[in-house]
Amino acid sequence: MADKPTSGEILGVPYNFDRPSLSRMISSYWQPGEGMLVEKPFGVGYTLNLANWRSWVVVLVAGALLWQQEQSSSSSDDESEDEPVEVIVDDD
């Protein structure tokens, strides 16, 4: 029985199921001179290249959006608990 390939490309999307090592992980996430997206060191698809400044902009925007969502959900929970709710049922 032939061995199945552990890395390659399917429909233009890279995959790699080789056992990850620390050096391969670091070299995959830090590739100066490459674009914003690089192949994942383990799994299917692409990941952010942390050596590219655009990746840090994406991380900061995502973090700001998550923080804003947490702030708005916690403030709306506080307001809704203090006010009574009136329910009107029409039997017609």
Tab-separated table of N, CA, C and O in Angstrom:
chain	number	residue	atom	x	y	z
A	1	MET	N	0.846	-1.171	0.000
A	1	MET	CA	0.000	0.000	0.000
A	1	MET	C	0.896	1.240	0.000
A	1	MET	O	1.850	1.339	0.758
A	2	ALA	N	0.573	2.197	-0.838
A	2	ALA	CA	1.401	3.398	-0.981
A	2	ALA	C	1.165	4.357	0.182
A	2	ALA	O	0.060	4.451	0.711
A	3	ASP	N	2.235	5.026	0.579
A	3	ASP	CA	2.106	6.028	1.635
A	3	ASP	C	1.385	7.251	1.099
A	3	ASP	O	1.626	7.699	-0.021
A	4	LYS	N	0.499	7.807	1.908
A	4	LYS	CA	-0.207	9.017	1.512
A	4	LYS	C	0.701	10.220	1.756
A	4	LYS	O	1.428	10.252	2.753
A	5	PRO	N	0.681	11.204	0.869
A	5	PRO	CA	1.524	12.383	1.092
A	5	PRO	C	1.035	13.179	2.304
A	5	PRO	O	-0.167	13.324	2.518
A	6	THR	N	1.972	13.668	3.108
A	6	THR	CA	1.602	14.428	4.297
A	6	THR	C	1.607	15.921	4.058
A	6	THR	O	1.221	16.683	4.938
A	7	SER	N	2.049	16.347	2.874
A	7	SER	CA	1.993	17.770	2.535
A	7	SER	C	1.796	17.897	1.035
A	7	SER	O	2.130	17.006	0.265
A	8	GLY	N	1.218	19.016	0.659
A	8	GLY	CA	0.951	19.248	-0.754
A	8	GLY	C	-0.053	20.361	-0.942
A	8	GLY	O	-0.149	21.270	-0.114
A	9	GLU	N	-0.833	20.241	-2.012
A	9	GLU	CA	-1.796	21.285	-2.345
A	9	GLU	C	-3.017	20.642	-2.985
A	9	GLU	O	-2.894	19.768	-3.832
A	10	ILE	N	-4.195	21.074	-2.550
A	10	ILE	CA	-5.449	20.609	-3.131
A	10	ILE	C	-6.250	21.827	-3.547
A	10	ILE	O	-6.555	22.692	-2.709
A	11	LEU	N	-6.564	21.922	-4.826
A	11	LEU	CA	-7.322	23.044	-5.382
A	11	LEU	C	-6.686	24.393	-5.030
A	11	LEU	O	-7.371	25.367	-4.736
A	12	GLY	N	-5.375	24.440	-5.002
A	12	GLY	CA	-4.668	25.681	-4.724
A	12	GLY	C	-4.516	26.015	-3.251
A	12	GLY	O	-3.950	27.040	-2.907
A	13	VAL	N	-5.018	25.160	-2.372
A	13	VAL	CA	-4.920	25.407	-0.925
A	13	VAL	C	-3.885	24.439	-0.351
A	13	VAL	O	-4.020	23.226	-0.486
A	14	PRO	N	-2.851	24.962	0.303
A	14	PRO	CA	-1.806	24.080	0.823
A	14	PRO	C	-2.247	23.332	2.088
A	14	PRO	O	-3.078	23.807	2.844
A	15	TYR	N	-1.665	22.161	2.266
A	15	TYR	CA	-1.886	21.407	3.502
A	15	TYR	C	-0.557	20.794	3.927
A	15	TYR	O	0.330	20.562	3.114
A	16	ASN	N	-0.420	20.567	5.227
A	16	ASN	CA	0.795	19.980	5.764
A	16	ASN	C	0.434	19.265	7.063
A	16	ASN	O	0.026	19.894	8.024
A	17	PHE	N	0.574	17.964	7.069
A	17	PHE	CA	0.270	17.183	8.262
A	17	PHE	C	1.511	16.506	8.830
A	17	PHE	O	1.409	15.548	9.581
A	18	ASP	N	2.700	17.027	8.472
A	18	ASP	CA	3.933	16.563	9.103
A	18	ASP	C	3.930	17.016	10.552
A	18	ASP	O	3.390	18.068	10.881
A	19	ARG	N	4.563	16.242	11.418
A	19	ARG	CA	4.645	16.604	12.839
A	19	ARG	C	5.402	17.926	12.973
A	19	ARG	O	6.522	18.048	12.508
A	20	PRO	N	4.774	18.948	13.593
A	20	PRO	CA	5.438	20.255	13.693
A	20	PRO	C	6.573	20.250	14.707
A	20	PRO	O	6.488	19.606	15.746
A	21	SER	N	7.625	20.976	14.379
A	21	SER	CA	8.721	21.179	15.313
A	21	SER	C	8.769	22.658	15.658
A	21	SER	O	8.189	23.496	14.969
A	22	LEU	N	9.442	22.992	16.734
A	22	LEU	CA	9.509	24.376	17.176
A	22	LEU	C	10.170	25.259	16.125
A	22	LEU	O	9.685	26.355	15.835
A	23	SER	N	11.245	24.802	15.526
A	23	SER	CA	11.931	25.617	14.519
A	23	SER	C	11.058	25.825	13.283
A	23	SER	O	11.052	26.909	12.699
A	24	ARG	N	10.292	24.806	12.892
A	24	ARG	CA	9.408	24.957	11.734
A	24	ARG	C	8.254	25.912	12.054
A	24	ARG	O	7.842	26.696	11.213
A	25	MET	N	7.757	25.863	13.288
A	25	MET	CA	6.679	26.780	13.684
A	25	MET	C	7.175	28.225	13.636
A	25	MET	O	6.504	29.099	13.098
A	26	ILE	N	8.344	28.491	14.211
A	26	ILE	CA	8.879	29.852	14.228
A	26	ILE	C	9.161	30.332	12.817
A	26	ILE	O	8.806	31.459	12.454
A	27	SER	N	9.772	29.490	11.999
A	27	SER	CA	10.090	29.916	10.637
A	27	SER	C	8.835	30.082	9.784
A	27	SER	O	8.847	30.840	8.812
A	28	SER	N	7.753	29.431	10.128
A	28	SER	CA	6.517	29.581	9.359
A	28	SER	C	5.793	30.878	9.686
A	28	SER	O	5.225	31.516	8.813
A	29	TYR	N	5.788	31.267	10.951
A	29	TYR	CA	5.075	32.478	11.359
A	29	TYR	C	5.911	33.737	11.207
A	29	TYR	O	5.388	34.838	11.321
A	30	TRP	N	7.218	33.609	10.980
A	30	TRP	CA	8.094	34.775	10.846
A	30	TRP	C	8.906	34.617	9.573
A	30	TRP	O	9.957	33.978	9.563
A	31	GLN	N	8.398	35.210	8.476
A	31	GLN	CA	9.063	35.117	7.175
A	31	GLN	C	9.251	36.517	6.600
A	31	GLN	O	8.412	36.988	5.825
A	32	PRO	N	10.329	37.203	6.975
A	32	PRO	CA	10.576	38.537	6.421
A	32	PRO	C	10.703	38.474	4.898
A	32	PRO	O	11.254	37.535	4.346
A	33	GLY	N	10.163	39.473	4.247
A	33	GLY	CA	10.229	39.523	2.795
A	33	GLY	C	9.082	38.826	2.093
A	33	GLY	O	8.945	38.919	0.883
A	34	GLU	N	8.268	38.103	2.828
A	34	GLU	CA	7.107	37.432	2.238
A	34	GLU	C	5.868	38.299	2.427
A	34	GLU	O	5.892	39.309	3.109
A	35	GLY	N	4.758	37.877	1.857
A	35	GLY	CA	3.512	38.616	1.964
A	35	GLY	C	2.867	38.472	3.331
A	35	GLY	O	3.441	37.908	4.267
A	36	MET	N	1.636	38.970	3.427
A	36	MET	CA	0.926	38.948	4.703
A	36	MET	C	0.484	37.534	5.077
A	36	MET	O	0.457	37.171	6.241
A	37	LEU	N	0.138	36.709	4.099
A	37	LEU	CA	-0.311	35.343	4.364
A	37	LEU	C	0.756	34.351	3.920
A	37	LEU	O	1.345	34.490	2.855
A	38	VAL	N	0.996	33.354	4.758
A	38	VAL	CA	1.952	32.287	4.462
A	38	VAL	C	1.293	30.946	4.764
A	38	VAL	O	0.277	30.884	5.456
A	39	GLU	N	1.872	29.879	4.240
A	39	GLU	CA	1.325	28.544	4.481
A	39	GLU	C	1.422	28.196	5.965
A	39	GLU	O	2.389	28.522	6.628
A	40	LYS	N	0.392	27.513	6.461
A	40	LYS	CA	0.390	27.079	7.858
A	40	LYS	C	1.464	26.022	8.087
A	40	LYS	O	1.702	25.188	7.219
A	41	PRO	N	2.084	26.021	9.262
A	41	PRO	CA	3.071	24.982	9.545
A	41	PRO	C	2.431	23.625	9.812
A	41	PRO	O	3.068	22.595	9.673
A	42	PHE	N	1.161	23.609	10.182
A	42	PHE	CA	0.438	22.371	10.418
A	42	PHE	C	-1.035	22.616	10.131
A	42	PHE	O	-1.625	23.560	10.637
A	43	GLY	N	-1.634	21.791	9.303
A	43	GLY	CA	-3.042	21.936	8.992
A	43	GLY	C	-3.274	22.341	7.551
A	43	GLY	O	-2.432	22.129	6.679
A	44	VAL	N	-4.430	22.961	7.322
A	44	VAL	CA	-4.845	23.320	5.976
A	44	VAL	C	-4.993	24.826	5.871
A	44	VAL	O	-5.593	25.456	6.743
A	45	GLY	N	-4.459	25.426	4.820
A	45	GLY	CA	-4.686	26.832	4.544
A	45	GLY	C	-3.499	27.720	4.830
A	45	GLY	O	-2.345	27.301	4.783
A	46	TYR	N	-3.823	28.967	5.127
A	46	TYR	CA	-2.824	30.007	5.324
A	46	TYR	C	-2.944	30.608	6.725
A	46	TYR	O	-3.962	30.453	7.387
A	47	THR	N	-1.912	31.310	7.144
A	47	THR	CA	-1.897	32.003	8.418
A	47	THR	C	-1.196	33.337	8.242
A	47	THR	O	-0.633	33.612	7.190
A	48	LEU	N	-1.230	34.170	9.275
A	48	LEU	CA	-0.601	35.488	9.197
A	48	LEU	C	0.914	35.375	9.358
A	48	LEU	O	1.405	34.619	10.186
A	49	ASN	N	1.619	36.163	8.557
A	49	ASN	CA	3.067	36.277	8.660
A	49	ASN	C	3.362	37.414	9.619
A	49	ASN	O	3.161	38.579	9.293
A	50	LEU	N	3.832	37.108	10.809
A	50	LEU	CA	4.036	38.129	11.830
A	50	LEU	C	5.221	39.041	11.556
A	50	LEU	O	5.424	40.015	12.268
A	51	ALA	N	5.996	38.763	10.519
A	51	ALA	CA	7.084	39.656	10.131
A	51	ALA	C	6.575	40.776	9.225
A	51	ALA	O	7.307	41.709	8.930
A	52	ASN	N	5.323	40.717	8.807
A	52	ASN	CA	4.737	41.722	7.931
A	52	ASN	C	3.880	42.670	8.770
A	52	ASN	O	3.047	42.235	9.568
A	53	TRP	N	4.040	43.963	8.578
A	53	TRP	CA	3.319	44.952	9.386
A	53	TRP	C	1.817	44.884	9.164
A	53	TRP	O	1.037	45.195	10.063
A	54	ARG	N	1.376	44.455	7.998
A	54	ARG	CA	-0.072	44.369	7.733
A	54	ARG	C	-0.740	43.336	8.642
A	54	ARG	O	-1.901	43.494	9.028
A	55	SER	N	-0.022	42.294	8.984
A	55	SER	CA	-0.566	41.273	9.886
A	55	SER	C	-0.847	41.863	11.258
A	55	SER	O	-1.853	41.533	11.886
A	56	TRP	N	0.034	42.728	11.732
A	56	TRP	CA	-0.168	43.362	13.038
A	56	TRP	C	-1.364	44.305	13.006
A	56	TRP	O	-2.081	44.433	14.002
A	57	VAL	N	-1.615	44.947	11.853
A	57	VAL	CA	-2.800	45.804	11.726
A	57	VAL	C	-4.057	44.943	11.843
A	57	VAL	O	-5.011	45.309	12.543
A	58	VAL	N	-4.060	43.785	11.194
A	58	VAL	CA	-5.206	42.868	11.269
A	58	VAL	C	-5.428	42.408	12.706
A	58	VAL	O	-6.557	42.379	13.203
A	59	VAL	N	-4.347	42.055	13.406
A	59	VAL	CA	-4.457	41.599	14.796
A	59	VAL	C	-4.997	42.717	15.688
A	59	VAL	O	-5.873	42.487	16.534
A	60	LEU	N	-4.497	43.942	15.502
A	60	LEU	CA	-4.966	45.063	16.319
A	60	LEU	C	-6.434	45.397	16.046
A	60	LEU	O	-7.197	45.667	16.975
A	61	VAL	N	-6.847	45.378	14.789
A	61	VAL	CA	-8.255	45.661	14.453
A	61	VAL	C	-9.161	44.579	15.036
A	61	VAL	O	-10.211	44.883	15.618
A	62	ALA	N	-8.763	43.316	14.903
A	62	ALA	CA	-9.569	42.226	15.459
A	62	ALA	C	-9.659	42.345	16.979
A	62	ALA	O	-10.734	42.156	17.572
A	63	GLY	N	-8.555	42.679	17.631
A	63	GLY	CA	-8.568	42.862	19.079
A	63	GLY	C	-9.447	44.023	19.502
A	63	GLY	O	-10.184	43.939	20.486
A	64	ALA	N	-9.394	45.135	18.760
A	64	ALA	CA	-10.228	46.299	19.079
A	64	ALA	C	-11.706	45.971	18.906
A	64	ALA	O	-12.542	46.382	19.726
A	65	LEU	N	-12.045	45.225	17.863
A	65	LEU	CA	-13.446	44.848	17.650
A	65	LEU	C	-13.943	43.913	18.749
A	65	LEU	O	-15.081	44.044	19.216
A	66	LEU	N	-13.110	42.971	19.173
A	66	LEU	CA	-13.503	42.087	20.272
A	66	LEU	C	-13.676	42.858	21.575
A	66	LEU	O	-14.626	42.616	22.334
A	67	TRP	N	-12.767	43.787	21.855
A	67	TRP	CA	-12.869	44.605	23.062
A	67	TRP	C	-14.142	45.451	23.040
A	67	TRP	O	-14.848	45.556	24.033
A	68	GLN	N	-14.431	46.043	21.865
A	68	GLN	CA	-15.635	46.869	21.739
A	68	GLN	C	-16.895	46.022	21.944
A	68	GLN	O	-17.844	46.452	22.593
A	69	GLN	N	-16.897	44.807	21.405
A	69	GLN	CA	-18.053	43.921	21.572
A	69	GLN	C	-18.244	43.553	23.041
A	69	GLN	O	-19.367	43.539	23.543
A	70	GLU	N	-17.171	43.258	23.737
A	70	GLU	CA	-17.262	42.933	25.159
A	70	GLU	C	-17.777	44.120	25.967
A	70	GLU	O	-18.598	43.950	26.869
A	71	GLN	N	-17.299	45.315	25.653
A	71	GLN	CA	-17.738	46.510	26.375
A	71	GLN	C	-19.220	46.789	26.140
A	71	GLN	O	-19.953	47.109	27.065
A	72	SER	N	-19.680	46.642	24.887
A	72	SER	CA	-21.083	46.933	24.589
A	72	SER	C	-22.010	45.864	25.172
A	72	SER	O	-23.099	46.168	25.632
A	73	SER	N	-21.581	44.607	25.175
A	73	SER	CA	-22.449	43.559	25.731
A	73	SER	C	-22.528	43.665	27.253
A	73	SER	O	-23.579	43.425	27.832
A	74	SER	N	-21.449	44.042	27.908
A	74	SER	CA	-21.500	44.167	29.364
A	74	SER	C	-22.310	45.389	29.781
A	74	SER	O	-23.022	45.361	30.779
A	75	SER	N	-22.263	46.477	29.034
A	75	SER	CA	-23.049	47.663	29.384
A	75	SER	C	-24.531	47.455	29.079
A	75	SER	O	-25.388	47.923	29.817
A	76	SER	N	-24.862	46.708	28.021
A	76	SER	CA	-26.272	46.462	27.718
A	76	SER	C	-26.872	45.478	28.719
A	76	SER	O	-28.057	45.545	29.025
A	77	ASP	N	-26.094	44.551	29.243
A	77	ASP	CA	-26.589	43.615	30.263
A	77	ASP	C	-26.920	44.355	31.549
A	77	ASP	O	-27.907	44.054	32.210
A	78	ASP	N	-26.097	45.321	31.924
A	78	ASP	CA	-26.339	46.089	33.142
A	78	ASP	C	-27.616	46.902	33.038
A	78	ASP	O	-28.386	46.988	33.984
A	79	GLU	N	-27.872	47.490	31.892
A	79	GLU	CA	-29.052	48.338	31.714
A	79	GLU	C	-30.335	47.513	31.688
A	79	GLU	O	-31.345	47.900	32.245
A	80	SER	N	-30.319	46.368	31.057
A	80	SER	CA	-31.542	45.580	30.912
A	80	SER	C	-31.965	44.934	32.232
A	80	SER	O	-33.135	44.672	32.426
A	81	GLU	N	-31.055	44.669	33.137
A	81	GLU	CA	-31.406	44.046	34.410
A	81	GLU	C	-32.091	45.030	35.348
A	81	GLU	O	-32.873	44.633	36.204
A	82	ASP	N	-31.824	46.328	35.229
A	82	ASP	CA	-32.370	47.315	36.146
A	82	ASP	C	-33.799	47.727	35.806
A	82	ASP	O	-34.543	48.137	36.689
A	83	GLU	N	-34.197	47.623	34.567
A	83	GLU	CA	-35.507	48.113	34.159
A	83	GLU	C	-36.514	46.971	34.095
A	83	GLU	O	-36.219	45.911	33.553
A	84	PRO	N	-37.748	47.186	34.594
A	84	PRO	CA	-38.785	46.162	34.469
A	84	PRO	C	-39.307	46.111	33.022
A	84	PRO	O	-39.252	47.090	32.300
A	85	VAL	N	-39.821	44.957	32.650
A	85	VAL	CA	-40.351	44.774	31.312
A	85	VAL	C	-41.856	44.599	31.402
A	85	VAL	O	-42.364	43.815	32.203
A	86	GLU	N	-42.592	45.341	30.577
A	86	GLU	CA	-44.051	45.241	30.559
A	86	GLU	C	-44.452	44.484	29.300
A	86	GLU	O	-44.053	44.815	28.193
A	87	VAL	N	-45.271	43.427	29.496
A	87	VAL	CA	-45.724	42.598	28.371
A	87	VAL	C	-47.218	42.762	28.255
A	87	VAL	O	-47.961	42.565	29.220
A	88	ILE	N	-47.696	43.118	27.068
A	88	ILE	CA	-49.132	43.286	26.809
A	88	ILE	C	-49.560	42.192	25.856
A	88	ILE	O	-48.997	42.039	24.784
A	89	VAL	N	-50.585	41.415	26.259
A	89	VAL	CA	-51.088	40.333	25.437
A	89	VAL	C	-52.479	40.696	24.978
A	89	VAL	O	-53.375	40.974	25.790
A	90	ASP	N	-52.705	40.672	23.683
A	90	ASP	CA	-54.013	40.984	23.114
A	90	ASP	C	-54.692	39.670	22.751
A	90	ASP	O	-54.163	38.883	21.975
A	91	ASP	N	-55.898	39.422	23.312
A	91	ASP	CA	-56.592	38.150	23.101
A	91	ASP	C	-57.492	38.169	21.863
A	91	ASP	O	-58.167	37.192	21.612
A	92	ASP	N	-57.508	39.205	21.105
A	92	ASP	CA	-58.401	39.249	19.931
A	92	ASP	C	-58.002	38.331	18.844
A	92	ASP	O	-57.086	37.961	18.398
